[in-house]
CSV table of C-alpha atoms in Angstrom, one decimal:
chain,number,residue,atom,x,y,z
K,9,MET,CA,8.3,11.7,-22.1
K,10,MET,CA,11.7,13.3,-21.3
K,11,SER,CA,11.3,12.8,-17.6
K,12,ALA,CA,10.5,9.1,-18.0
K,13,ILE,CA,13.5,8.5,-20.3
K,14,ALA,CA,15.8,10.4,-17.9
K,15,LEU,CA,14.7,8.3,-14.9
K,16,GLY,CA,15.3,5.0,-16.6
K,17,TYR,CA,11.8,3.9,-17.5
K,18,PRO,CA,11.3,1.7,-20.6
K,19,SER,CA,11.1,3.6,-23.8
K,20,PRO,CA,7.7,5.3,-24.2
K,21,ILE,CA,5.3,3.9,-26.7
K,22,ILE,CA,3.1,6.6,-28.3
K,23,THR,CA,-0.4,5.6,-29.4
K,24,ASN,CA,-2.7,7.4,-31.9
K,25,TRP,CA,0.1,9.1,-33.7
K,26,GLY,CA,-1.3,10.7,-36.9
K,27,ARG,CA,-4.8,9.4,-36.4
K,28,ASP,CA,-8.0,11.4,-36.5
K,29,PRO,CA,-8.7,12.4,-32.8
K,30,PHE,CA,-12.5,12.3,-33.4
K,31,GLU,CA,-12.7,8.8,-34.8
K,32,ALA,CA,-13.8,7.4,-31.5
K,33,SER,CA,-16.4,10.0,-30.6
K,34,LYS,CA,-17.9,10.1,-34.1
K,35,TRP,CA,-18.4,13.9,-33.9
K,36,ARG,CA,-16.2,16.9,-33.9
K,37,GLY,CA,-15.7,16.8,-30.1
K,38,GLY,CA,-14.4,14.5,-27.4
K,39,PRO,CA,-10.8,14.0,-28.8
K,40,ASN,CA,-9.8,12.4,-25.5
K,41,LEU,CA,-12.0,9.5,-26.2
K,42,ALA,CA,-9.3,8.4,-28.7
K,43,LYS,CA,-7.3,7.3,-25.6
K,44,ILE,CA,-9.8,4.4,-25.2
K,45,THR,CA,-9.4,3.2,-28.8
K,46,GLY,CA,-5.7,3.9,-29.0
K,47,ILE,CA,-4.9,2.0,-25.7
K,48,LEU,CA,-7.0,-0.9,-26.7
K,49,ARG,CA,-5.5,-1.0,-30.2
K,50,TYR,CA,-2.0,-1.1,-28.7
K,51,LEU,CA,-2.9,-3.8,-26.1
K,52,ASP,CA,-4.6,-6.0,-28.8
K,53,ALA,CA,-1.6,-5.7,-31.1
K,54,ALA,CA,1.1,-6.2,-28.4
K,55,LEU,CA,-0.7,-9.2,-26.9
K,56,ASP,CA,-1.3,-10.9,-30.2
K,57,GLU,CA,0.5,-14.2,-30.8
K,58,GLU,CA,2.0,-12.7,-34.0
K,59,ALA,CA,3.5,-9.7,-32.3
K,60,HIS,CA,7.2,-9.3,-32.8
K,61,PRO,CA,9.1,-10.8,-29.9
K,62,ASP,CA,11.0,-7.5,-29.2
K,63,ASP,CA,7.7,-5.7,-28.5
K,64,LYS,CA,5.4,-8.5,-27.5
K,65,LEU,CA,3.5,-8.3,-24.2
K,66,HIS,CA,2.4,-11.2,-22.0
K,67,GLU,CA,-0.8,-11.1,-20.0
K,68,ASP,CA,0.9,-10.4,-16.7
K,69,ASP,CA,3.4,-7.7,-18.0
K,70,ILE,CA,2.8,-4.4,-16.2
K,71,VAL,CA,1.8,-1.5,-18.4
K,72,ILE,CA,1.8,2.2,-17.4
K,73,ILE,CA,-0.5,4.4,-19.4
K,74,SER,CA,-0.2,8.2,-18.8
K,75,ASP,CA,-1.3,11.4,-20.5
K,76,GLY,CA,1.3,12.8,-22.8
K,77,PHE,CA,0.9,16.5,-22.3
K,78,ASP,CA,0.8,17.2,-18.5
K,79,VAL,CA,2.3,14.2,-16.6
K,80,TRP,CA,5.9,14.3,-15.2
K,81,PHE,CA,7.8,11.4,-13.7
K,82,GLN,CA,9.8,12.3,-10.6
K,83,LEU,CA,10.7,9.0,-9.0
K,84,PRO,CA,12.4,6.0,-10.6
K,85,PRO,CA,10.6,2.8,-11.8
K,86,GLU,CA,11.6,0.7,-8.7
K,87,VAL,CA,9.6,3.1,-6.4
K,88,LEU,CA,6.6,3.1,-8.7
K,89,LEU,CA,6.5,-0.7,-9.0
K,90,ARG,CA,7.0,-1.3,-5.3
K,91,ARG,CA,4.2,1.1,-4.5
K,92,PHE,CA,1.9,-0.5,-7.1
K,93,HIS,CA,2.3,-3.9,-5.4
K,94,GLU,CA,1.8,-2.4,-2.0
K,95,ILE,CA,-1.4,-0.5,-3.1
K,96,ASN,CA,-2.9,-3.7,-4.5
K,97,ALA,CA,-1.9,-5.7,-1.4
K,98,ARG,CA,-3.7,-3.2,0.9
K,99,ALA,CA,-6.7,-3.1,-1.4
K,100,ASN,CA,-7.0,-6.9,-1.5
K,101,ALA,CA,-6.7,-7.0,2.3
K,102,ARG,CA,-9.7,-4.6,2.5
K,103,LEU,CA,-11.6,-6.7,0.1
K,104,ARG,CA,-11.0,-9.8,2.2
K,105,GLU,CA,-12.2,-8.0,5.3
K,106,GLN,CA,-15.5,-7.1,3.5
K,107,TRP,CA,-16.1,-10.6,2.3
K,108,SER,CA,-18.2,-12.8,4.6
K,109,GLN,CA,-19.6,-15.4,2.3
K,110,GLU,CA,-18.5,-19.0,2.4
K,111,ASP,CA,-17.9,-19.3,-1.3
K,112,PRO,CA,-14.6,-18.0,-2.8
K,113,MET,CA,-14.2,-14.3,-3.0
K,114,PRO,CA,-14.8,-13.3,-6.7
K,115,MET,CA,-13.0,-9.9,-6.3
K,116,GLU,CA,-9.3,-9.0,-6.7
K,117,GLN,CA,-7.5,-5.8,-7.4
K,118,THR,CA,-4.7,-5.9,-10.0
K,119,ILE,CA,-5.3,-2.5,-11.8
K,120,VAL,CA,-4.8,0.9,-10.3
K,121,PHE,CA,-6.4,4.0,-11.8
K,122,SER,CA,-5.3,7.5,-10.5
K,123,ALA,CA,-7.7,9.3,-8.2
K,124,GLN,CA,-9.1,12.8,-7.8
K,125,LYS,CA,-11.4,14.8,-5.5
K,126,ARG,CA,-14.3,15.4,-7.8
K,127,CYS,CA,-16.6,12.8,-9.4
K,128,TRP,CA,-16.7,13.9,-13.0
K,129,PRO,CA,-18.2,13.8,-15.6
K,130,GLY,CA,-21.8,13.1,-14.7
K,131,ILE,CA,-25.2,12.0,-16.1
K,132,PRO,CA,-25.8,15.2,-18.1
K,133,ASP,CA,-22.6,14.4,-20.0
K,134,GLY,CA,-23.8,10.8,-20.9
K,135,TYR,CA,-22.2,8.9,-18.0
K,136,ASP,CA,-23.2,7.3,-14.7
K,137,LEU,CA,-20.1,6.9,-12.5
K,138,HIS,CA,-22.3,5.9,-9.5
K,139,CYS,CA,-20.6,8.5,-7.4
K,140,GLU,CA,-22.6,7.9,-4.2
K,141,GLU,CA,-22.0,4.2,-4.4
K,142,LEU,CA,-18.2,4.2,-4.6
K,143,PRO,CA,-15.9,3.1,-1.8
K,144,GLU,CA,-14.9,5.5,0.9
K,145,SER,CA,-11.3,6.8,0.9
K,146,PRO,CA,-9.0,4.9,3.3
K,147,LEU,CA,-7.2,8.2,4.1
K,148,PRO,CA,-7.9,9.6,7.6
K,149,ALA,CA,-11.4,10.9,8.1
K,150,ASP,CA,-10.1,14.2,9.5
K,151,LEU,CA,-7.5,14.7,6.8
K,152,TYR,CA,-8.7,18.3,6.3
K,153,GLY,CA,-10.1,18.8,9.8
K,154,ASP,CA,-13.8,19.2,10.5
K,155,ALA,CA,-14.4,20.2,6.9
K,156,THR,CA,-13.1,16.9,5.5
K,157,ASP,CA,-15.2,15.8,2.5
K,158,ILE,CA,-17.3,18.9,2.6
K,159,ILE,CA,-17.8,20.6,-0.8
K,160,ILE,CA,-17.7,24.4,-0.4
K,161,GLU,CA,-20.0,26.5,-2.6
K,162,THR,CA,-18.5,29.4,-4.4
K,163,SER,CA,-19.9,32.4,-6.3
K,164,ASN,CA,-19.8,30.3,-9.4
K,165,PRO,CA,-22.3,27.5,-9.1
K,166,TYR,CA,-20.6,25.5,-11.7
K,167,GLN,CA,-17.2,25.5,-9.9
K,168,PRO,CA,-17.6,24.6,-6.3
K,169,ASN,CA,-14.5,24.1,-4.1
K,170,PHE,CA,-13.4,20.4,-3.7
K,171,HIS,CA,-10.2,21.2,-1.8
K,172,ASN,CA,-11.3,19.5,1.4
K,173,VAL,CA,-12.5,16.3,-0.3
K,174,ARG,CA,-10.4,13.1,0.0
K,175,PRO,CA,-9.5,11.7,-3.4
K,176,ARG,CA,-11.9,8.8,-4.1
K,177,PHE,CA,-13.0,9.3,-7.7
K,178,ILE,CA,-11.4,8.2,-10.9
K,179,ASN,CA,-8.9,10.4,-12.7
K,180,GLY,CA,-8.0,9.4,-16.3
K,181,GLY,CA,-4.4,10.7,-16.1
K,182,THR,CA,-2.8,7.3,-15.3
K,183,TYR,CA,-3.7,3.7,-15.6
K,184,MET,CA,-1.5,0.9,-14.4
K,185,GLY,CA,-1.8,-2.9,-14.3
K,186,PRO,CA,-1.3,-6.2,-16.1
K,187,ALA,CA,-1.7,-6.0,-19.9
K,188,GLY,CA,-4.3,-8.7,-20.0
K,189,ASP,CA,-6.5,-7.2,-17.3
K,190,LEU,CA,-6.2,-3.7,-18.7
K,191,ARG,CA,-7.2,-5.0,-22.2
K,192,ARG,CA,-10.3,-6.5,-20.7
K,193,ALA,CA,-11.3,-3.4,-18.8
K,194,PHE,CA,-10.6,-1.1,-21.8
K,195,ARG,CA,-12.6,-3.5,-24.1
K,196,ARG,CA,-15.6,-3.1,-21.8
K,197,GLY,CA,-15.1,0.7,-22.0
K,198,PHE,CA,-14.8,0.6,-25.8
K,199,ASP,CA,-18.0,-1.5,-26.1
K,200,GLN,CA,-19.9,1.1,-24.1
K,201,LEU,CA,-18.4,4.0,-25.9
K,202,ASP,CA,-19.0,2.5,-29.3
K,203,SER,CA,-22.6,1.7,-28.5
K,204,LYS,CA,-23.4,5.2,-27.3
K,205,ALA,CA,-21.5,6.9,-30.1
K,206,GLU,CA,-23.4,4.8,-32.7
K,207,SER,CA,-26.7,5.8,-31.2
K,208,GLY,CA,-25.8,9.4,-31.6
K,209,ILE,CA,-24.9,10.3,-28.0
K,210,LYS,CA,-22.1,13.0,-28.1
K,211,LEU,CA,-19.6,11.8,-25.5
K,212,SER,CA,-16.6,13.9,-24.7
K,213,SER,CA,-14.6,12.3,-21.8
K,214,GLU,CA,-12.5,9.2,-21.8
K,215,GLN,CA,-12.4,9.5,-18.0
K,216,GLY,CA,-16.2,9.1,-18.0
K,217,VAL,CA,-15.9,5.9,-19.9
K,218,SER,CA,-13.4,4.4,-17.6
K,219,GLY,CA,-15.2,5.8,-14.6
K,220,GLN,CA,-18.4,4.1,-15.6
K,221,VAL,CA,-16.7,0.7,-15.9
K,222,PHE,CA,-15.3,1.2,-12.4
K,223,GLY,CA,-18.6,2.4,-11.0
K,224,GLU,CA,-20.5,-0.6,-12.3
K,225,GLN,CA,-17.9,-2.9,-10.8
K,226,GLU,CA,-18.3,-1.3,-7.4
K,227,VAL,CA,-22.1,-1.5,-7.6
K,228,TRP,CA,-21.8,-5.2,-8.5
K,229,ARG,CA,-19.3,-5.8,-5.7
K,230,THR,CA,-21.6,-4.2,-3.1
K,231,TRP,CA,-24.5,-6.4,-4.3
K,232,ARG,CA,-22.3,-9.5,-4.5
K,233,ARG,CA,-21.2,-9.2,-0.8
K,234,THR,CA,-24.8,-9.7,0.2
K,235,GLN,CA,-25.6,-12.6,-2.1
K,236,SER,CA,-24.5,-16.2,-1.8
K,237,LEU,CA,-24.7,-17.6,-5.3
K,238,GLU,CA,-24.1,-21.1,-6.5
K,239,GLN,CA,-21.3,-21.2,-9.0
K,240,GLY,CA,-22.8,-21.6,-12.5
K,241,SER,CA,-23.1,-20.0,-15.9
K,242,ALA,CA,-25.1,-17.0,-14.6
K,243,THR,CA,-22.6,-16.2,-11.9
K,244,THR,CA,-19.7,-16.6,-14.2
K,245,LEU,CA,-21.4,-14.3,-16.7
K,246,MET,CA,-22.0,-11.6,-14.1
K,247,GLU,CA,-18.4,-11.7,-12.9
K,248,ARG,CA,-17.2,-11.5,-16.5
K,249,ASP,CA,-19.3,-8.4,-17.1
K,250,PHE,CA,-18.7,-6.5,-13.9
K,251,GLU,CA,-15.5,-7.6,-12.1
K,252,TYR,CA,-12.5,-5.9,-13.7
K,253,HIS,CA,-10.0,-5.9,-10.9
K,254,ILE,CA,-9.9,-2.1,-10.8
K,255,GLY,CA,-9.0,0.1,-7.8
K,256,LEU,CA,-7.9,3.6,-7.2
K,257,ASP,CA,-4.7,5.2,-6.0
K,258,TYR,CA,-6.4,6.8,-3.1
K,259,THR,CA,-3.1,7.9,-1.4
K,260,GLN,CA,-1.9,9.3,-4.8
K,261,GLU,CA,1.5,7.6,-4.4
K,262,LEU,CA,1.7,6.6,-8.0
K,263,SER,CA,0.2,9.7,-9.7
K,264,LEU,CA,-1.1,12.9,-8.0
K,265,ALA,CA,-3.7,15.0,-9.9
K,266,THR,CA,-3.2,18.6,-8.9
K,267,CYS,CA,-6.7,19.8,-9.8
K,268,HIS,CA,-8.6,20.8,-6.6
K,269,SER,CA,-5.3,20.5,-4.7
K,270,GLU,CA,-3.8,23.6,-6.3
K,271,ASP,CA,-2.5,25.1,-3.0
K,272,HIS,CA,-1.8,21.8,-1.2
K,273,GLY,CA,1.5,20.9,-2.8
K,274,ASP,CA,4.7,22.4,-4.1
K,275,ILE,CA,8.3,21.4,-5.2
K,276,VAL,CA,10.6,21.3,-2.2
K,277,ALA,CA,13.8,19.6,-1.0
K,278,LEU,CA,12.5,17.3,1.8
K,279,GLY,CA,15.8,17.3,3.6
K,280,ASN,CA,15.3,21.0,4.2
K,281,GLN,CA,12.8,21.0,7.1
K,282,SER,CA,12.7,24.7,7.4
K,283,ALA,CA,11.6,25.0,3.8
K,284,VAL,CA,9.1,22.2,4.3
K,285,ASP,CA,7.7,24.0,7.4
K,286,GLU,CA,7.4,27.2,5.4
K,287,TYR,CA,5.5,25.6,2.5
K,288,SER,CA,3.3,23.7,5.0
K,289,SER,CA,2.5,27.0,6.8
K,290,LYS,CA,1.5,28.6,3.5
K,291,ALA,CA,-0.8,25.6,2.9
K,292,GLY,CA,-2.4,26.1,6.3
K,293,LEU,CA,-0.6,23.4,8.2
K,294,VAL,CA,1.3,24.2,11.5
K,295,PRO,CA,3.1,22.1,12.5
K,296,ALA,CA,4.1,20.4,9.3
K,297,ARG,CA,3.0,16.9,8.7
K,298,VAL,CA,5.8,16.1,6.2
K,299,GLN,CA,9.0,15.1,8.1
K,300,GLY,CA,11.9,14.2,5.8
K,301,VAL,CA,12.1,11.9,2.8
K,302,PRO,CA,9.7,8.9,2.7
K,303,GLU,CA,11.4,5.6,3.7
K,304,ASP,CA,10.7,4.0,0.3
K,305,ILE,CA,12.7,6.7,-1.4
K,306,VAL,CA,15.5,7.4,0.9
K,307,HIS,CA,17.2,4.0,0.4
K,308,VAL,CA,16.8,4.0,-3.4
K,309,ARG,CA,20.0,4.3,-5.5
K,310,ASN,CA,20.9,7.9,-6.2
K,311,PRO,CA,20.0,8.6,-9.9
K,312,LEU,CA,22.5,11.4,-9.9
K,313,GLU,CA,25.5,9.2,-9.1
K,314,GLY,CA,27.2,10.0,-12.4
K,315,TYR,CA,26.3,13.7,-12.4
K,316,ALA,CA,26.2,15.0,-8.8
K,317,PRO,CA,27.3,12.0,-6.6
K,318,GLU,CA,27.3,14.1,-3.4
K,319,THR,CA,23.6,14.9,-3.8
K,320,GLN,CA,21.2,12.8,-1.8
K,321,TRP,CA,17.4,12.4,-2.1
K,322,GLY,CA,16.9,15.0,0.7
K,323,ASP,CA,18.6,17.5,-1.5
K,324,MET,CA,16.4,16.9,-4.6
K,325,PRO,CA,13.3,19.0,-4.9
K,326,LEU,CA,10.3,16.8,-5.1
K,327,TYR,CA,6.6,17.6,-5.6
K,328,THR,CA,4.9,16.9,-2.3
K,329,ASP,CA,1.4,17.2,-1.0
K,330,PHE,CA,1.7,18.7,2.5
K,331,TYR,CA,-1.7,17.4,3.6
K,332,THR,CA,-1.6,13.8,2.5
K,333,GLN,CA,2.2,13.7,2.7
K,334,ALA,CA,2.2,12.1,-0.8
K,335,VAL,CA,5.4,12.3,-2.8
K,336,PRO,CA,4.1,10.8,-6.0
K,337,ALA,CA,6.0,8.9,-8.6
K,338,MET,CA,4.2,11.0,-11.2
K,339,VAL,CA,2.8,14.6,-11.1
K,340,HIS,CA,-0.3,15.2,-13.2
K,341,HIS,CA,-0.6,18.9,-13.9
K,342,ASN,CA,-4.3,19.0,-14.5
K,343,ALA,CA,-5.0,22.0,-12.4
K,344,TRP,CA,-6.4,24.6,-14.8
K,345,GLN,CA,-8.1,27.4,-13.0
K,346,HIS,CA,-6.4,30.8,-12.7
K,347,GLY,CA,-3.9,29.9,-15.4
K,348,LEU,CA,-2.3,27.0,-13.5
K,349,LYS,CA,-1.7,25.0,-16.6
K,350,GLU,CA,1.3,27.3,-17.0
K,351,ARG,CA,3.0,25.4,-14.2
K,352,ARG,CA,3.9,22.8,-16.9
K,353,PHE,CA,6.3,25.5,-18.2
K,354,THR,CA,7.1,27.6,-15.1
K,355,TRP,CA,7.9,24.7,-12.8
K,356,TRP,CA,9.8,22.5,-15.3
K,357,ASP,CA,13.2,23.9,-14.3
K,358,ARG,CA,12.5,23.4,-10.6
K,359,MET,CA,12.5,19.6,-10.9
K,360,TRP,CA,15.6,17.9,-9.4
K,361,PHE,CA,16.7,16.3,-12.7
K,362,PHE,CA,16.4,19.5,-14.8
K,363,PRO,CA,20.1,20.7,-14.4
K,364,TYR,CA,21.3,17.3,-15.6
K,365,LEU,CA,18.4,16.5,-18.0
K,366,ARG,CA,20.4,16.7,-21.3
K,367,ASP,CA,23.1,14.4,-20.0
K,368,MET,CA,20.7,12.0,-18.4
K,369,VAL,CA,18.6,11.6,-21.5
K,370,ALA,CA,21.6,11.2,-23.7
K,371,SER,CA,23.0,8.5,-21.5
K,372,ARG,CA,19.6,6.6,-21.5
K,373,LEU,CA,19.4,6.8,-25.3
K,374,LYS,CA,22.6,4.8,-25.7
K,375,PRO,CA,22.0,1.0,-26.5
K,376,ALA,CA,23.1,-1.1,-23.6
K,377,PRO,CA,22.4,-4.6,-22.1
K,378,LEU,CA,19.2,-4.7,-20.1
K,379,GLU,CA,19.3,-4.9,-16.4
K,380,PRO,CA,16.4,-5.6,-14.0
K,381,LEU,CA,14.3,-2.6,-13.2
K,382,VAL,CA,13.5,-4.0,-9.7
K,383,THR,CA,12.9,-7.3,-7.9
K,384,ILE,CA,9.7,-7.4,-5.8
K,385,ASN,CA,9.3,-9.9,-3.0
K,386,THR,CA,5.7,-11.2,-2.9
K,387,GLU,CA,3.9,-14.1,-1.1
K,388,GLU,CA,4.0,-16.0,-4.3
K,389,GLY,CA,7.8,-15.5,-4.8
K,390,ASP,CA,10.1,-12.9,-6.3
K,391,ILE,CA,9.0,-10.9,-9.4
K,392,VAL,CA,11.8,-9.5,-11.5
K,393,TYR,CA,10.8,-6.7,-13.8
K,394,TRP,CA,12.6,-6.0,-17.1
K,395,ALA,CA,12.1,-3.6,-19.9
K,396,PRO,CA,11.0,-5.0,-23.3
K,397,PRO,CA,13.8,-6.7,-25.3
K,398,SER,CA,13.8,-4.0,-27.8
K,399,ASP,CA,15.0,-1.5,-25.2
K,400,ALA,CA,18.5,-3.0,-25.4
K,401,PHE,CA,19.0,-1.5,-28.9
K,402,ARG,CA,16.2,0.9,-29.7
K,403,ARG,CA,16.0,3.5,-27.0
K,404,LYS,CA,14.0,6.3,-28.6
K,405,PRO,CA,10.3,6.6,-28.1
K,406,ARG,CA,8.4,4.2,-30.4
K,407,LEU,CA,5.2,4.7,-32.4
K,408,MET,CA,2.2,2.3,-32.3
K,409,VAL,CA,0.7,2.9,-35.8
K,410,GLY,CA,-0.5,-0.6,-36.8
K,411,LYS,CA,0.2,-4.2,-36.2
K,412,THR,CA,3.2,-5.3,-34.2
K,413,ALA,CA,4.4,-8.2,-36.4
K,414,GLN,CA,7.3,-5.9,-37.2
K,415,PRO,CA,9.3,-4.0,-34.5
K,416,LEU,CA,7.7,-0.7,-33.5
K,417,GLU,CA,9.2,2.2,-35.3
K,418,GLU,CA,11.5,4.6,-33.4
K,419,ALA,CA,10.5,8.3,-33.6
K,420,SER,CA,12.7,11.3,-33.9
K,421,PHE,CA,12.4,14.0,-31.2
K,422,ASP,CA,12.3,16.5,-34.1
K,423,VAL,CA,9.1,14.9,-35.1
K,424,LEU,CA,7.6,14.2,-31.7
K,425,CYS,CA,8.5,17.5,-30.1
K,426,ALA,CA,8.1,19.9,-33.0
K,427,VAL,CA,6.2,23.1,-32.1
K,428,PRO,CA,3.0,23.1,-34.2
K,429,GLY,CA,3.0,25.8,-36.9
K,430,LYS,CA,6.6,26.8,-36.1
K,431,THR,CA,8.7,25.9,-39.1
K,432,GLU,CA,10.8,29.0,-39.7
K,433,ALA,CA,14.5,28.9,-38.8
K,434,SER,CA,13.9,31.8,-36.3
K,435,ASP,CA,11.0,30.0,-34.6
K,436,PRO,CA,11.5,28.5,-31.1
K,437,LYS,CA,12.8,25.0,-31.1
K,438,TRP,CA,11.8,22.1,-28.8
K,439,TRP,CA,15.2,21.7,-27.3
K,440,ASP,CA,15.2,25.4,-26.2
K,441,GLU,CA,12.1,24.7,-24.1
K,442,VAL,CA,13.0,21.2,-22.8
K,443,PHE,CA,16.7,21.8,-22.0
K,444,ARG,CA,16.9,25.6,-21.8
K,445,ASP,CA,20.7,25.5,-22.1
K,446,GLU,CA,21.3,27.0,-25.6
K,447,LYS,CA,23.2,23.8,-26.6
K,448,GLY,CA,20.9,22.8,-29.5
K,449,PRO,CA,19.3,19.4,-30.2
K,450,ILE,CA,20.3,16.1,-28.6
């Protein structure tokens, strides 16, 4: 949340605040399933005709959905949005190459889900993600040498090693796409979730729900490429039920899930090639594949202009995967084995924005006239992205707790960031962890 605010993203909207985390699963497990219901509840409310104009969404407005506990933003919104369009353009080009029928292609990608190396959860958990029928990764077939895509068995049969597998399976850490298309996809997921929960199946993973929607789409797409169908009610019905415009962030340019890539990335200043070489060598790569700052970052306006104007992107430590060369807009700290969840705390002060975080956040919280986030040039014309109108005068995170006929309520950091169970004056405070500068709250 703090990283998104500091980098100039629209004010975060928090769903499910104060709600029972088990209301979706209908048993005392599977709290993550509330992501499905919470996201759908927000999209339904914000797209409603009666939604307040300050917070109303239109069908083609782009929405970014990310986990709240382990995702950091490290690149500004203009990089994220440009990459989003480029990923969809490449994916749609691949779809056109695979389409040989004379009738119009009924497939299009507008939504991007984050990707990971393991297909999980599986059928024993109540899901069928159609793992073997999903598209191959567009990353190089020799990305990890001769062992690419080989799963290595370990002494623990329940925890094989997926490090050499190219990301081609869904990860639920980030979803991004047009509000209308996302609502339709999450509606499908909710219907499946609700049906299973009502029948007594104890589901536990929101990633499995979204993954099954994606898997069914890919099975349908494969079948549809071999079938020439007359346009009619049956064809329309099938496209309605299975084509959801979903694709994956195979290159992990938007969001990189660190699970199963624990040793492949680190935080490094990309202008320091000797440091890059050293980190790459530790990861098993000589010579280094990463050579400097990616082109789509190096020319972006320096976000430290008002704080350290002499600093350039090459000086700013960025999380980088030394194998894929991905420098993601978001880092998803879902690596958990060997205590690596602690990186959420131990790596926080290594991020480039950390020394300036208090001042950057304070500046972003001040009401100010809106400016375009970015202008994207497309074949259909220029697209200008803006934050919602309410961002001009309500800059704190907002809570989605009901209908949106009234403006969404701003939330205090003292409420959002309070340490559970720590209410004594001597207990640690949120600002001591976030800013670590002994200057108190913001």
